[in-house]
PDB file of C-alpha atoms in Angstrom:
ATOM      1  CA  UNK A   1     -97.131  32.632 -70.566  1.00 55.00           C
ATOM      2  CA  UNK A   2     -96.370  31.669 -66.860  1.00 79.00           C
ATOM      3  CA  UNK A   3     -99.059  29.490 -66.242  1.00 92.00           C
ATOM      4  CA  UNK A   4    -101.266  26.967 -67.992  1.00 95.00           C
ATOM      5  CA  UNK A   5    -103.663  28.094 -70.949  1.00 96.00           C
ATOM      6  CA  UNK A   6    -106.609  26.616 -72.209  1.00 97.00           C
ATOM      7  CA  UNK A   7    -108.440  27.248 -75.311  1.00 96.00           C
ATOM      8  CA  UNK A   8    -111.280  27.818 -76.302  1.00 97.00           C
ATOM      9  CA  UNK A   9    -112.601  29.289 -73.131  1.00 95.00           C
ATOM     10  CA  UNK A  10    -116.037  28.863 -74.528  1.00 96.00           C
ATOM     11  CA  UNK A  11    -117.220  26.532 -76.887  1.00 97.00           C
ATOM     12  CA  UNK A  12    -120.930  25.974 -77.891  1.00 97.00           C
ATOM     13  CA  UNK A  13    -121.496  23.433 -80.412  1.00 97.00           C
ATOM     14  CA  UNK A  14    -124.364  21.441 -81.657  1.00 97.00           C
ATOM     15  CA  UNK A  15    -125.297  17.740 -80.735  1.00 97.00           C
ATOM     16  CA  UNK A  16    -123.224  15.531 -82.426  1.00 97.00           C
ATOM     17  CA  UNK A  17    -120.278  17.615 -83.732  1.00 97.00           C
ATOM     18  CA  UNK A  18    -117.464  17.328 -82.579  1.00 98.00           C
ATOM     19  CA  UNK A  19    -114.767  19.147 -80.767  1.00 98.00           C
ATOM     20  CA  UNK A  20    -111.105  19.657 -79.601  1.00 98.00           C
ATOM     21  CA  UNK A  21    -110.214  21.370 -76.462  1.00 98.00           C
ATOM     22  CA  UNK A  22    -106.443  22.796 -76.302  1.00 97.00           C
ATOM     23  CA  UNK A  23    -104.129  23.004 -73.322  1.00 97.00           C
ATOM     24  CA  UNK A  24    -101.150  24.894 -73.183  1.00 96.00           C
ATOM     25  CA  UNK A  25     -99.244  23.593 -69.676  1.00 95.00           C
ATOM     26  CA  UNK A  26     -96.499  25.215 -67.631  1.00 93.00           C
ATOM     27  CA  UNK A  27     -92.989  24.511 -69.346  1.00 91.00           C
ATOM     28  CA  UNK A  28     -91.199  22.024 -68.108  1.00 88.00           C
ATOM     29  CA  UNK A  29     -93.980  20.526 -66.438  1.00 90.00           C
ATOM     30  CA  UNK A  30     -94.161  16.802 -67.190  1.00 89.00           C
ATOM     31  CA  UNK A  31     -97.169  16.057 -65.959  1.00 91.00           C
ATOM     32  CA  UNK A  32    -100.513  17.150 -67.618  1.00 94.00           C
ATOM     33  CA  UNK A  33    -103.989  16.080 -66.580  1.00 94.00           C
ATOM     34  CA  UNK A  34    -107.813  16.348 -67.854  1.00 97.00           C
ATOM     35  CA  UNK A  35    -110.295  17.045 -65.212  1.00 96.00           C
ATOM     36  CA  UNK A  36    -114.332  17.621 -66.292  1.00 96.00           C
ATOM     37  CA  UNK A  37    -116.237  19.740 -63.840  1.00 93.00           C
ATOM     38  CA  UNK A  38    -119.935  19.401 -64.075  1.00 89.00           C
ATOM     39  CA  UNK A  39    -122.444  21.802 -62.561  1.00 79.00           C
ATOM     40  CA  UNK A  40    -122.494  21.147 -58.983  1.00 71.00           C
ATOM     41  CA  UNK A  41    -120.189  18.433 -58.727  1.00 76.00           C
ATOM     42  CA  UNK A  42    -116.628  18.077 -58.020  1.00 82.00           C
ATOM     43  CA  UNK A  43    -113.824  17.748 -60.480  1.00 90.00           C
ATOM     44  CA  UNK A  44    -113.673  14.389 -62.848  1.00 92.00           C
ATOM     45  CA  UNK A  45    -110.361  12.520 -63.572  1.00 92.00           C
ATOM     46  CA  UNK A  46    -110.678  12.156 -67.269  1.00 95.00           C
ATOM     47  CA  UNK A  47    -106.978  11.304 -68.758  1.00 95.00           C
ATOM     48  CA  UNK A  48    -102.983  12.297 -67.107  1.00 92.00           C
ATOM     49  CA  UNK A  49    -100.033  12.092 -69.400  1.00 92.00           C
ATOM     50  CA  UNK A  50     -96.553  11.769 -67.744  1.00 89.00           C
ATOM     51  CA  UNK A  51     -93.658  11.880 -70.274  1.00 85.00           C
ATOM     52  CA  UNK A  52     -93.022   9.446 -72.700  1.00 83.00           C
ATOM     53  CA  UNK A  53     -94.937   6.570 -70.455  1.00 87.00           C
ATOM     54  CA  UNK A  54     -98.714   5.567 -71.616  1.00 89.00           C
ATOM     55  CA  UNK A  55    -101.503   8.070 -70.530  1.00 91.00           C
ATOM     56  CA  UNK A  56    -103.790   6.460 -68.217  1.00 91.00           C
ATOM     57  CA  UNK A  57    -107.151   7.084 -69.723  1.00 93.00           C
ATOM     58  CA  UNK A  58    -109.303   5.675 -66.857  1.00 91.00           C
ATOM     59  CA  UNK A  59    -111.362   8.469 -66.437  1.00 92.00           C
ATOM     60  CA  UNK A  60    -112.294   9.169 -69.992  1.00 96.00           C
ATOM     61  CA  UNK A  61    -116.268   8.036 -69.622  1.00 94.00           C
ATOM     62  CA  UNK A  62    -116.479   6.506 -73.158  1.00 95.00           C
ATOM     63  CA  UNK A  63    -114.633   6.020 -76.439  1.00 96.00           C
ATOM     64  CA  UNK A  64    -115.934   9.485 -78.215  1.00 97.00           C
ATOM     65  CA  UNK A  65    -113.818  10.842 -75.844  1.00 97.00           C
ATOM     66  CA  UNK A  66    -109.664  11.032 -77.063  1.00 97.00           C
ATOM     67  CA  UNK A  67    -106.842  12.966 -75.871  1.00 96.00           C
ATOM     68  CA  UNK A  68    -103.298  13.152 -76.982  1.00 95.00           C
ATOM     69  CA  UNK A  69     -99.809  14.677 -75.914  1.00 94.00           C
ATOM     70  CA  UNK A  70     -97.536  16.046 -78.885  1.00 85.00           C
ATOM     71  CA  UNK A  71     -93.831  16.340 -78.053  1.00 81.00           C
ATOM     72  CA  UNK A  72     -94.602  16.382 -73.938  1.00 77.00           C
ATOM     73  CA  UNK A  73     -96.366  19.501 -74.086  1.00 90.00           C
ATOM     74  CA  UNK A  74     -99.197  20.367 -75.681  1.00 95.00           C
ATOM     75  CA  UNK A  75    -102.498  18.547 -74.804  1.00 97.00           C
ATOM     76  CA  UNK A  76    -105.596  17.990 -77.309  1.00 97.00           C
ATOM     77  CA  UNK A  77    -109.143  16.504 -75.590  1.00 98.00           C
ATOM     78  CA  UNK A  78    -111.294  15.512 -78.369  1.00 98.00           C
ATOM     79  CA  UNK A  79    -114.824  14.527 -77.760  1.00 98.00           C
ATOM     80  CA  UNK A  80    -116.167  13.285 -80.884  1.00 98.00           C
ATOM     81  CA  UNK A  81    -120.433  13.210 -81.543  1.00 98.00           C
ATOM     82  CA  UNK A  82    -121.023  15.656 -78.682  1.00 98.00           C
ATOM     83  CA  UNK A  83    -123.473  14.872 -76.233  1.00 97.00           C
ATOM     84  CA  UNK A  84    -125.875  17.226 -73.971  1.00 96.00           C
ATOM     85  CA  UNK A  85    -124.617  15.714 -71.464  1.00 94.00           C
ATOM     86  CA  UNK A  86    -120.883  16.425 -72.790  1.00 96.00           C
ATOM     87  CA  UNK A  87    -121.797  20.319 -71.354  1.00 96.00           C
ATOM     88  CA  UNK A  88    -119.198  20.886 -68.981  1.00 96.00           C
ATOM     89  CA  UNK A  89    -116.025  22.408 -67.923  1.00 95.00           C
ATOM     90  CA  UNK A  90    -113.090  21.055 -69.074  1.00 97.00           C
ATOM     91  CA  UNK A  91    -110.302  21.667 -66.687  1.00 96.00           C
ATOM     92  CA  UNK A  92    -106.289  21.418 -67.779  1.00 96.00           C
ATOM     93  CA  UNK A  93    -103.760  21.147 -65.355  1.00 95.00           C
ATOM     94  CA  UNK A  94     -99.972  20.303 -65.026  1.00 93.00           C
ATOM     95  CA  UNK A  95     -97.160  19.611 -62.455  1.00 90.00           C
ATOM     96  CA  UNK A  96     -93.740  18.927 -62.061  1.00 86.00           C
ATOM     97  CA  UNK A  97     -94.237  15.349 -61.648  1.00 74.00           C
ATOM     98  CA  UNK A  98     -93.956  13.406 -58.447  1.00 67.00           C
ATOM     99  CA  UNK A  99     -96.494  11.863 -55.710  1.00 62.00           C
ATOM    100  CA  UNK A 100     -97.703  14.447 -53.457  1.00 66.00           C
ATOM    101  CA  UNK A 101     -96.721  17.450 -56.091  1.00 70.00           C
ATOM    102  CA  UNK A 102     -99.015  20.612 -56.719  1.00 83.00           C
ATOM    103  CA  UNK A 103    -101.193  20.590 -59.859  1.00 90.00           C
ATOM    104  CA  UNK A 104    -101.413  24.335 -61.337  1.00 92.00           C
ATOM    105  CA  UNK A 105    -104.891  24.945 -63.463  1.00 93.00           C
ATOM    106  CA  UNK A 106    -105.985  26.748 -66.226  1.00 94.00           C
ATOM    107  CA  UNK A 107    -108.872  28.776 -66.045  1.00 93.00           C
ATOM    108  CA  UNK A 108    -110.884  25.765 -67.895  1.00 95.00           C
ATOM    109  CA  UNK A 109    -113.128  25.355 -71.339  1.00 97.00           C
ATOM    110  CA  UNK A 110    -116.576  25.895 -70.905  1.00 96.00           C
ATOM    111  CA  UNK A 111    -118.391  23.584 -73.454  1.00 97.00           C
ATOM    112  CA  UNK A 112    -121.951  23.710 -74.582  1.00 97.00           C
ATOM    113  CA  UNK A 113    -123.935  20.859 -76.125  1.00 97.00           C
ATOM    114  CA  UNK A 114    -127.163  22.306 -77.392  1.00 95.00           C
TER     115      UNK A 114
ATOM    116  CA  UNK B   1    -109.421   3.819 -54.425  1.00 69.00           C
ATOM    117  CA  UNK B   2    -109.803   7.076 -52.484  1.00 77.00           C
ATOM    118  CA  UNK B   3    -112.974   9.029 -51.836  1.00 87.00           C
ATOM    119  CA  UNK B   4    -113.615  12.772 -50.695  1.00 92.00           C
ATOM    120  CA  UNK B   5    -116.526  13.737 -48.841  1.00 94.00           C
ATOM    121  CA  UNK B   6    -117.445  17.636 -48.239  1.00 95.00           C
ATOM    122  CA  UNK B   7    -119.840  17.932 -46.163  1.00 93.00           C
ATOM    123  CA  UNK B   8    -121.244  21.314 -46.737  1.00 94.00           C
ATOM    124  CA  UNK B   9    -122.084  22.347 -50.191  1.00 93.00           C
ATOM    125  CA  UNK B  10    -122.782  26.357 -49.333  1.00 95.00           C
ATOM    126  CA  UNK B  11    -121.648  27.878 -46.471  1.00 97.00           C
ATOM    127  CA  UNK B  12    -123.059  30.996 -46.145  1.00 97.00           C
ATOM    128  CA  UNK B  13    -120.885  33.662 -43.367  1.00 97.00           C
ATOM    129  CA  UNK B  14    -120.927  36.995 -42.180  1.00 97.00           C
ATOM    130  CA  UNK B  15    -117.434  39.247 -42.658  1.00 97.00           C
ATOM    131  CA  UNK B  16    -115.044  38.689 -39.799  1.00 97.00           C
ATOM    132  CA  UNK B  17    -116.799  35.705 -39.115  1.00 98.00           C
ATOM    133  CA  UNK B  18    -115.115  32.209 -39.150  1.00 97.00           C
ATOM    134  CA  UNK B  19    -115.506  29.931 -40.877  1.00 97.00           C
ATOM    135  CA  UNK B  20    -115.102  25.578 -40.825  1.00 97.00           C
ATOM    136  CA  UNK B  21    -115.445  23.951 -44.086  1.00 98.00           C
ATOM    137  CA  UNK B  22    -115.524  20.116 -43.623  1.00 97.00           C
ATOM    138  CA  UNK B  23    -113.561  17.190 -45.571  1.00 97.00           C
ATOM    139  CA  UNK B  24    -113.699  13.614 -44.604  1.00 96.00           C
ATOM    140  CA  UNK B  25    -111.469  11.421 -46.866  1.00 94.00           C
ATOM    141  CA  UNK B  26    -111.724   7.076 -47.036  1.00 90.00           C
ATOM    142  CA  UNK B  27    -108.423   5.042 -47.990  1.00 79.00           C
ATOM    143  CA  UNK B  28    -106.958   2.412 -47.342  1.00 71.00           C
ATOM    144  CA  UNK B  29    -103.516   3.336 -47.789  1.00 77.00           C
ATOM    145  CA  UNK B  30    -101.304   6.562 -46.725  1.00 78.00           C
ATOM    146  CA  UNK B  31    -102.267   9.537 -48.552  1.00 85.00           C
ATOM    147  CA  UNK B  32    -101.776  13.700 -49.476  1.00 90.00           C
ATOM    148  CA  UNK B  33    -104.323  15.961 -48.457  1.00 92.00           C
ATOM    149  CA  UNK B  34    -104.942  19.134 -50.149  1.00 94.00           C
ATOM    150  CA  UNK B  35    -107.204  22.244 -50.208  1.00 96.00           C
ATOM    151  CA  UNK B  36    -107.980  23.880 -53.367  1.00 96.00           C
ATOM    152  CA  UNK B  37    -109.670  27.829 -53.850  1.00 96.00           C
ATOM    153  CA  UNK B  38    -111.291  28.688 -56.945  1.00 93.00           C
ATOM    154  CA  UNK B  39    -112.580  32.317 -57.518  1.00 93.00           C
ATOM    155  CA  UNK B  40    -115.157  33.446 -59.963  1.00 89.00           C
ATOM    156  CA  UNK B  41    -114.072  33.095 -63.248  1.00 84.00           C
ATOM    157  CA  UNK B  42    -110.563  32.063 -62.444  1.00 87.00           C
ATOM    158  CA  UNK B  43    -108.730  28.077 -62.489  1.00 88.00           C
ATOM    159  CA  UNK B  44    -108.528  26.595 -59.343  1.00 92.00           C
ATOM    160  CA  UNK B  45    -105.454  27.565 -57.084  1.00 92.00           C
ATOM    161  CA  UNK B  46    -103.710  25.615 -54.632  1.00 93.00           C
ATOM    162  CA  UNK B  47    -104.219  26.883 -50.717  1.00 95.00           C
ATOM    163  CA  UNK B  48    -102.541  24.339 -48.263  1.00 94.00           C
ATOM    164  CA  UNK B  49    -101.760  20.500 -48.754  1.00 92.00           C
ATOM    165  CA  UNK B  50    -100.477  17.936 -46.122  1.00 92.00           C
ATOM    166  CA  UNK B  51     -97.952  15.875 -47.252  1.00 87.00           C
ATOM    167  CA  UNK B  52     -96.321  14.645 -43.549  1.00 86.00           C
ATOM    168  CA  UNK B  53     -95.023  16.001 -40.603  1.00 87.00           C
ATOM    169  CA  UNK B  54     -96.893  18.251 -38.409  1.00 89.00           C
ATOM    170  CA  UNK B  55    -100.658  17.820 -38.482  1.00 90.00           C
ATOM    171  CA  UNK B  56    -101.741  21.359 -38.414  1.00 95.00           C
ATOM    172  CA  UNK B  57    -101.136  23.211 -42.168  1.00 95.00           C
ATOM    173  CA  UNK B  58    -100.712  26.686 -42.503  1.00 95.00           C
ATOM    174  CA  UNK B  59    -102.009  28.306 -45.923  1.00 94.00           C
ATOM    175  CA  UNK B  60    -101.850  31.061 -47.838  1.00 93.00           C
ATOM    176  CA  UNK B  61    -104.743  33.704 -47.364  1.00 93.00           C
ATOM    177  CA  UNK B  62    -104.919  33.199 -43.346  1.00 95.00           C
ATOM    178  CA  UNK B  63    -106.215  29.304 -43.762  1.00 97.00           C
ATOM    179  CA  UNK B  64    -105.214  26.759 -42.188  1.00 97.00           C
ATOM    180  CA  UNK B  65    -106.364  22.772 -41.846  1.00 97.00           C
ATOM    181  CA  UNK B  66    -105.723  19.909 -39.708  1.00 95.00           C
ATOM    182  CA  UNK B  67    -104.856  16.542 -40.563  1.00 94.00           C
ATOM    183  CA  UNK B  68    -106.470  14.015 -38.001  1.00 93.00           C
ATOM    184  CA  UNK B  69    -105.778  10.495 -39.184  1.00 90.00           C
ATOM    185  CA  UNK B  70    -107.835   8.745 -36.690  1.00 91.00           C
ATOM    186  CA  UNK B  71    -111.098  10.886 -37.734  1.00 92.00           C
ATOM    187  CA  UNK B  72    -109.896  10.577 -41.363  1.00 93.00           C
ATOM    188  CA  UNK B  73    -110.425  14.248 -42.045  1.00 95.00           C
ATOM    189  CA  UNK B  74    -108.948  17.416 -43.104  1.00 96.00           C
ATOM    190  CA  UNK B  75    -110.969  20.012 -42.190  1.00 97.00           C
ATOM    191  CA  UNK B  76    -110.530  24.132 -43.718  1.00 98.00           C
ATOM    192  CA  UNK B  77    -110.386  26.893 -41.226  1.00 97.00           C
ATOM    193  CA  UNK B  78    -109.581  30.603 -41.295  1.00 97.00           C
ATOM    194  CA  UNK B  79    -110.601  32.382 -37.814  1.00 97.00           C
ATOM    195  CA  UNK B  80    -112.143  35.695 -39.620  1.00 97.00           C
ATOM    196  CA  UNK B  81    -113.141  36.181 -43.375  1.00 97.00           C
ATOM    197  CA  UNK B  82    -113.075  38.996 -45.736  1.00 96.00           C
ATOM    198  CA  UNK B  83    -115.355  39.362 -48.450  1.00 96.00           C
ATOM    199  CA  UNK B  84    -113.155  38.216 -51.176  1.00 95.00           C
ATOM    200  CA  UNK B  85    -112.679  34.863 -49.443  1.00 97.00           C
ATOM    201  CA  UNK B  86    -115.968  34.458 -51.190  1.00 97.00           C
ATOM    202  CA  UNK B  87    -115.386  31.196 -53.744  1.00 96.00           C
ATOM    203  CA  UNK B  88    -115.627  27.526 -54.082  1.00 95.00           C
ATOM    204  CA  UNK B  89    -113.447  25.386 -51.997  1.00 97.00           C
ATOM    205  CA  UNK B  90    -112.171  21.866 -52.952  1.00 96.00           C
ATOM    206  CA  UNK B  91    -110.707  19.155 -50.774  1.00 95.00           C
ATOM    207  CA  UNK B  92    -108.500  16.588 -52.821  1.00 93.00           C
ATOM    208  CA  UNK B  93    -106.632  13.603 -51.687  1.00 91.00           C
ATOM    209  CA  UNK B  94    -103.717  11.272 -53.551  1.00 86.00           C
ATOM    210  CA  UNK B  95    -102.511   8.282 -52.327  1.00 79.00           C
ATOM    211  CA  UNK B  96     -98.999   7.109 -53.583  1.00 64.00           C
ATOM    212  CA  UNK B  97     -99.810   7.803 -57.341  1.00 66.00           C
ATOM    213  CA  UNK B  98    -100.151  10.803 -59.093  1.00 77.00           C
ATOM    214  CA  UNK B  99    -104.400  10.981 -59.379  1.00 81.00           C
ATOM    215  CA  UNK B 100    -106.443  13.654 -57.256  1.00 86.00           C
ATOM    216  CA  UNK B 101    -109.345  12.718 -56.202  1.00 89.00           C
ATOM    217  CA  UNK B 102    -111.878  15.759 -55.532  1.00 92.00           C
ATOM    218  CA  UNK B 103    -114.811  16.793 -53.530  1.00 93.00           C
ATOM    219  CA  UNK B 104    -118.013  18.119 -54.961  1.00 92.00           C
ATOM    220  CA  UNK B 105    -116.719  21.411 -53.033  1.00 94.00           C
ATOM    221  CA  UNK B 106    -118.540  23.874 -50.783  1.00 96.00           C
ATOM    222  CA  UNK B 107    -119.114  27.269 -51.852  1.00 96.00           C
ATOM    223  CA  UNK B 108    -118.417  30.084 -49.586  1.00 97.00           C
ATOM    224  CA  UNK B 109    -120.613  33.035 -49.513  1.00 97.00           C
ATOM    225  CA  UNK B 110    -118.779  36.088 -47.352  1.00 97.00           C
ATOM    226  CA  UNK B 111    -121.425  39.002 -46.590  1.00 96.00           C
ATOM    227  CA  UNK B 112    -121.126  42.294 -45.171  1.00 94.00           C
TER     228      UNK B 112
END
Protein backbone atom coordinates (compact mmCIF):
# COMPACT_ATOMS: atom_id res chain seq x y z
CA UNK A 1 0.00 0.00 0.00
CA UNK A 2 0.85 3.80 -0.24
CA UNK A 3 1.31 4.53 3.17
CA UNK A 4 2.53 2.95 6.38
CA UNK A 5 0.64 -0.18 7.93
CA UNK A 6 0.54 -1.40 11.25
CA UNK A 7 -0.62 -4.60 12.56
CA UNK A 8 -2.45 -5.74 14.74
CA UNK A 9 -4.68 -2.76 15.08
CA UNK A 10 -5.92 -4.23 18.29
CA UNK A 11 -4.28 -6.40 20.53
CA UNK A 12 -5.58 -7.47 24.03
CA UNK A 13 -3.44 -9.77 25.85
CA UNK A 14 -3.06 -10.92 29.35
CA UNK A 15 -0.44 -9.69 32.01
CA UNK A 16 2.67 -11.10 31.36
CA UNK A 17 2.49 -12.49 27.79
CA UNK A 18 4.04 -11.22 25.49
CA UNK A 19 3.67 -9.50 22.21
CA UNK A 20 4.96 -8.26 18.77
CA UNK A 21 3.64 -5.27 17.08
CA UNK A 22 4.30 -5.11 13.10
CA UNK A 23 5.00 -2.09 10.95
CA UNK A 24 4.87 -2.02 7.42
CA UNK A 25 6.61 1.65 6.37
CA UNK A 26 6.40 3.63 3.15
CA UNK A 27 8.94 2.10 0.51
CA UNK A 28 11.86 3.62 0.19
CA UNK A 29 11.58 5.33 3.32
CA UNK A 30 14.76 4.92 5.37
CA UNK A 31 13.76 6.11 8.32
CA UNK A 32 11.30 4.25 10.68
CA UNK A 33 10.36 5.27 14.21
CA UNK A 34 8.33 3.84 17.39
CA UNK A 35 6.22 6.33 19.14
CA UNK A 36 3.80 5.06 22.35
CA UNK A 37 0.78 7.24 22.88
CA UNK A 38 -0.77 6.92 26.24
CA UNK A 39 -4.24 8.12 27.17
CA UNK A 40 -4.05 11.74 27.48
CA UNK A 41 -0.58 12.32 26.86
CA UNK A 42 1.45 13.18 23.95
CA UNK A 43 3.38 10.85 21.74
CA UNK A 44 6.57 8.81 23.35
CA UNK A 45 9.91 8.37 21.45
CA UNK A 46 10.42 4.72 21.97
CA UNK A 47 13.16 3.44 19.24
CA UNK A 48 14.17 5.12 15.26
CA UNK A 49 16.05 2.96 12.86
CA UNK A 50 17.92 4.76 9.99
CA UNK A 51 19.53 2.32 7.48
CA UNK A 52 22.17 0.16 8.20
CA UNK A 53 23.46 2.59 11.27
CA UNK A 54 22.53 1.40 15.05
CA UNK A 55 18.87 2.16 16.18
CA UNK A 56 18.88 4.53 18.92
CA UNK A 57 16.79 2.86 21.53
CA UNK A 58 16.64 5.77 24.05
CA UNK A 59 13.16 5.86 24.41
CA UNK A 60 12.43 2.23 24.92
CA UNK A 61 11.37 2.57 28.92
CA UNK A 62 12.92 -0.82 29.94
CA UNK A 63 14.58 -3.97 28.65
CA UNK A 64 11.12 -6.10 28.05
CA UNK A 65 10.80 -3.80 25.50
CA UNK A 66 12.85 -4.89 21.84
CA UNK A 67 12.49 -3.79 18.41
CA UNK A 68 14.23 -4.79 15.27
CA UNK A 69 14.57 -3.75 11.47
CA UNK A 70 14.83 -6.76 8.87
CA UNK A 71 16.37 -5.84 5.51
CA UNK A 72 15.55 -1.77 6.08
CA UNK A 73 11.99 -2.26 6.03
CA UNK A 74 9.98 -4.03 8.07
CA UNK A 75 9.79 -3.10 11.82
CA UNK A 76 8.95 -5.64 14.82
CA UNK A 77 8.27 -3.91 18.60
CA UNK A 78 8.30 -6.66 21.01
CA UNK A 79 7.31 -6.08 24.54
CA UNK A 80 8.00 -9.12 26.38
CA UNK A 81 5.98 -9.91 30.11
CA UNK A 82 3.31 -7.31 29.33
CA UNK A 83 2.51 -4.88 31.80
CA UNK A 84 -0.94 -2.93 32.65
CA UNK A 85 0.75 -0.25 32.28
CA UNK A 86 2.15 -1.51 28.72
CA UNK A 87 -1.79 -0.47 27.52
CA UNK A 88 -1.20 1.92 24.95
CA UNK A 89 -1.01 2.94 21.42
CA UNK A 90 1.74 2.02 19.59
CA UNK A 91 2.39 4.43 16.83
CA UNK A 92 4.74 3.50 13.52
CA UNK A 93 6.01 6.02 11.43
CA UNK A 94 8.61 6.56 8.58
CA UNK A 95 10.37 9.27 6.46
CA UNK A 96 12.65 9.84 3.84
CA UNK A 97 15.43 10.57 6.07
CA UNK A 98 16.93 13.94 6.75
CA UNK A 99 16.71 16.72 9.67
CA UNK A 100 13.66 18.69 9.37
CA UNK A 101 11.84 15.82 7.06
CA UNK A 102 8.03 14.83 7.45
CA UNK A 103 7.25 11.63 9.40
CA UNK A 104 4.07 9.81 7.72
CA UNK A 105 2.00 7.52 10.45
CA UNK A 106 0.17 4.57 10.53
CA UNK A 107 -3.05 4.46 12.00
CA UNK A 108 -1.30 2.83 15.29
CA UNK A 109 -1.75 -0.63 17.49
CA UNK A 110 -3.99 -0.37 20.19
CA UNK A 111 -2.68 -2.75 22.97
CA UNK A 112 -4.47 -4.01 26.00
CA UNK A 113 -2.87 -5.34 29.17
CA UNK A 114 -5.62 -6.85 31.25
CA UNK B 1 16.97 18.31 24.87
CA UNK B 2 13.79 19.93 23.52
CA UNK B 3 10.46 20.29 25.26
CA UNK B 4 6.81 21.06 23.90
CA UNK B 5 4.34 22.71 25.89
CA UNK B 6 0.47 22.92 24.71
CA UNK B 7 -1.19 24.88 26.59
CA UNK B 8 -4.75 23.95 26.10
CA UNK B 9 -5.72 20.39 26.36
CA UNK B 10 -9.60 20.85 24.93
CA UNK B 11 -10.61 23.60 23.13
CA UNK B 12 -14.03 23.58 22.77
CA UNK B 13 -15.49 26.18 19.49
CA UNK B 14 -18.49 27.05 17.83
CA UNK B 15 -18.61 26.48 13.68
CA UNK B 16 -17.20 29.46 11.85
CA UNK B 17 -15.59 30.35 14.86
CA UNK B 18 -11.74 30.70 15.17
CA UNK B 19 -9.82 29.18 16.69
CA UNK B 20 -5.88 29.65 18.54
CA UNK B 21 -4.34 26.54 19.72
CA UNK B 22 -1.14 27.35 21.71
CA UNK B 23 2.55 25.75 21.53
CA UNK B 24 5.46 27.04 23.44
CA UNK B 25 8.68 25.06 22.66
CA UNK B 26 12.30 25.29 25.08
CA UNK B 27 15.80 24.64 23.28
CA UNK B 28 18.73 25.57 23.33
CA UNK B 29 19.72 25.16 19.90
CA UNK B 30 17.96 25.99 16.34
CA UNK B 31 15.10 23.87 15.70
CA UNK B 32 11.87 22.58 13.19
CA UNK B 33 8.54 23.30 14.23
CA UNK B 34 5.67 21.30 13.19
CA UNK B 35 1.87 20.88 13.58
CA UNK B 36 0.38 17.56 13.48
CA UNK B 37 -3.82 16.66 12.95
CA UNK B 38 -5.07 13.44 13.97
CA UNK B 39 -8.78 12.50 13.26
CA UNK B 40 -10.81 9.87 14.96
CA UNK B 41 -9.65 6.67 14.26
CA UNK B 42 -7.07 7.68 11.73
CA UNK B 43 -2.72 8.07 12.17
CA UNK B 44 -1.65 11.34 12.68
CA UNK B 45 -1.15 13.61 9.50
CA UNK B 46 1.16 16.28 8.94
CA UNK B 47 -0.56 20.05 8.67
CA UNK B 48 2.23 22.78 8.46
CA UNK B 49 5.97 22.67 9.73
CA UNK B 50 8.56 25.57 9.87
CA UNK B 51 11.71 24.72 8.76
CA UNK B 52 13.23 28.57 7.90
CA UNK B 53 12.44 31.42 6.05
CA UNK B 54 9.35 33.34 6.49
CA UNK B 55 7.83 33.18 9.95
CA UNK B 56 4.24 32.88 9.10
CA UNK B 57 3.32 29.00 7.71
CA UNK B 58 0.58 28.36 5.59
CA UNK B 59 -1.13 24.76 5.96
CA UNK B 60 -3.23 22.60 4.46
CA UNK B 61 -7.00 22.74 5.61
CA UNK B 62 -7.04 26.77 5.95
CA UNK B 63 -4.32 26.68 9.04
CA UNK B 64 -1.78 28.51 9.44
CA UNK B 65 1.03 29.18 12.44
CA UNK B 66 3.60 31.60 13.29
CA UNK B 67 7.01 31.08 14.26
CA UNK B 68 8.12 33.81 16.88
CA UNK B 69 11.60 32.98 18.08
CA UNK B 70 11.83 35.56 20.70
CA UNK B 71 8.45 34.21 22.45
CA UNK B 72 9.67 30.67 21.63
CA UNK B 73 6.32 29.63 20.25
CA UNK B 74 4.45 28.34 17.39
CA UNK B 75 1.11 28.94 17.81
CA UNK B 76 -2.06 27.05 15.38
CA UNK B 77 -4.59 29.28 13.81
CA UNK B 78 -7.37 28.90 11.25
CA UNK B 79 -9.74 32.16 11.17
CA UNK B 80 -13.19 30.01 10.86
CA UNK B 81 -13.75 26.19 11.54
CA UNK B 82 -15.90 23.59 10.10
CA UNK B 83 -17.10 20.78 11.93
CA UNK B 84 -14.75 18.24 10.66
CA UNK B 85 -11.80 20.29 11.92
CA UNK B 86 -12.94 18.48 14.99
CA UNK B 87 -9.60 16.26 16.18
CA UNK B 88 -6.54 16.25 18.25
CA UNK B 89 -3.80 18.60 17.41
CA UNK B 90 -0.05 18.02 18.10
CA UNK B 91 2.81 20.49 18.17
CA UNK B 92 6.32 18.76 17.60
CA UNK B 93 9.72 20.23 17.47
CA UNK B 94 13.36 18.68 16.17
CA UNK B 95 16.42 20.22 16.61
CA UNK B 96 19.32 19.20 14.20
CA UNK B 97 18.68 15.36 14.62
CA UNK B 98 16.10 13.33 13.43
CA UNK B 99 13.83 12.89 17.01
CA UNK B 100 10.30 14.69 17.38
CA UNK B 101 9.54 15.72 20.34
CA UNK B 102 5.59 16.02 20.98
CA UNK B 103 3.03 17.82 22.95
CA UNK B 104 0.42 16.17 25.07
CA UNK B 105 -1.94 17.83 22.26
CA UNK B 106 -5.19 19.78 22.55
CA UNK B 107 -8.29 18.38 21.35
CA UNK B 108 -10.57 20.40 19.28
CA UNK B 109 -14.22 20.13 19.69
CA UNK B 110 -16.12 22.06 16.52
CA UNK B 111 -20.03 22.46 17.32
CA UNK B 112 -22.84 23.57 15.38
Amino acid sequence: GAGVSQSPSNKVTEKGKDVELRCDPISGHTALYWYRQSLGQGLEFLIYFQGNSAPDKSGLPSDRFSAERTGGSVSTLTIQRTQQEDSAVYLCASSPGGTGGQLFFGEGSRLTVL
Amino acid sequence: AQSVTQLDSQVPVFEEAPVELRCNYSSSVSVYLFWYVQYPNQGLQLLLKYLSGSTLVKGINGFEAEFNKSQTSFHLRKPSVHISDTAEYFCAVSSNDYKLSFGAGTTVTVRA
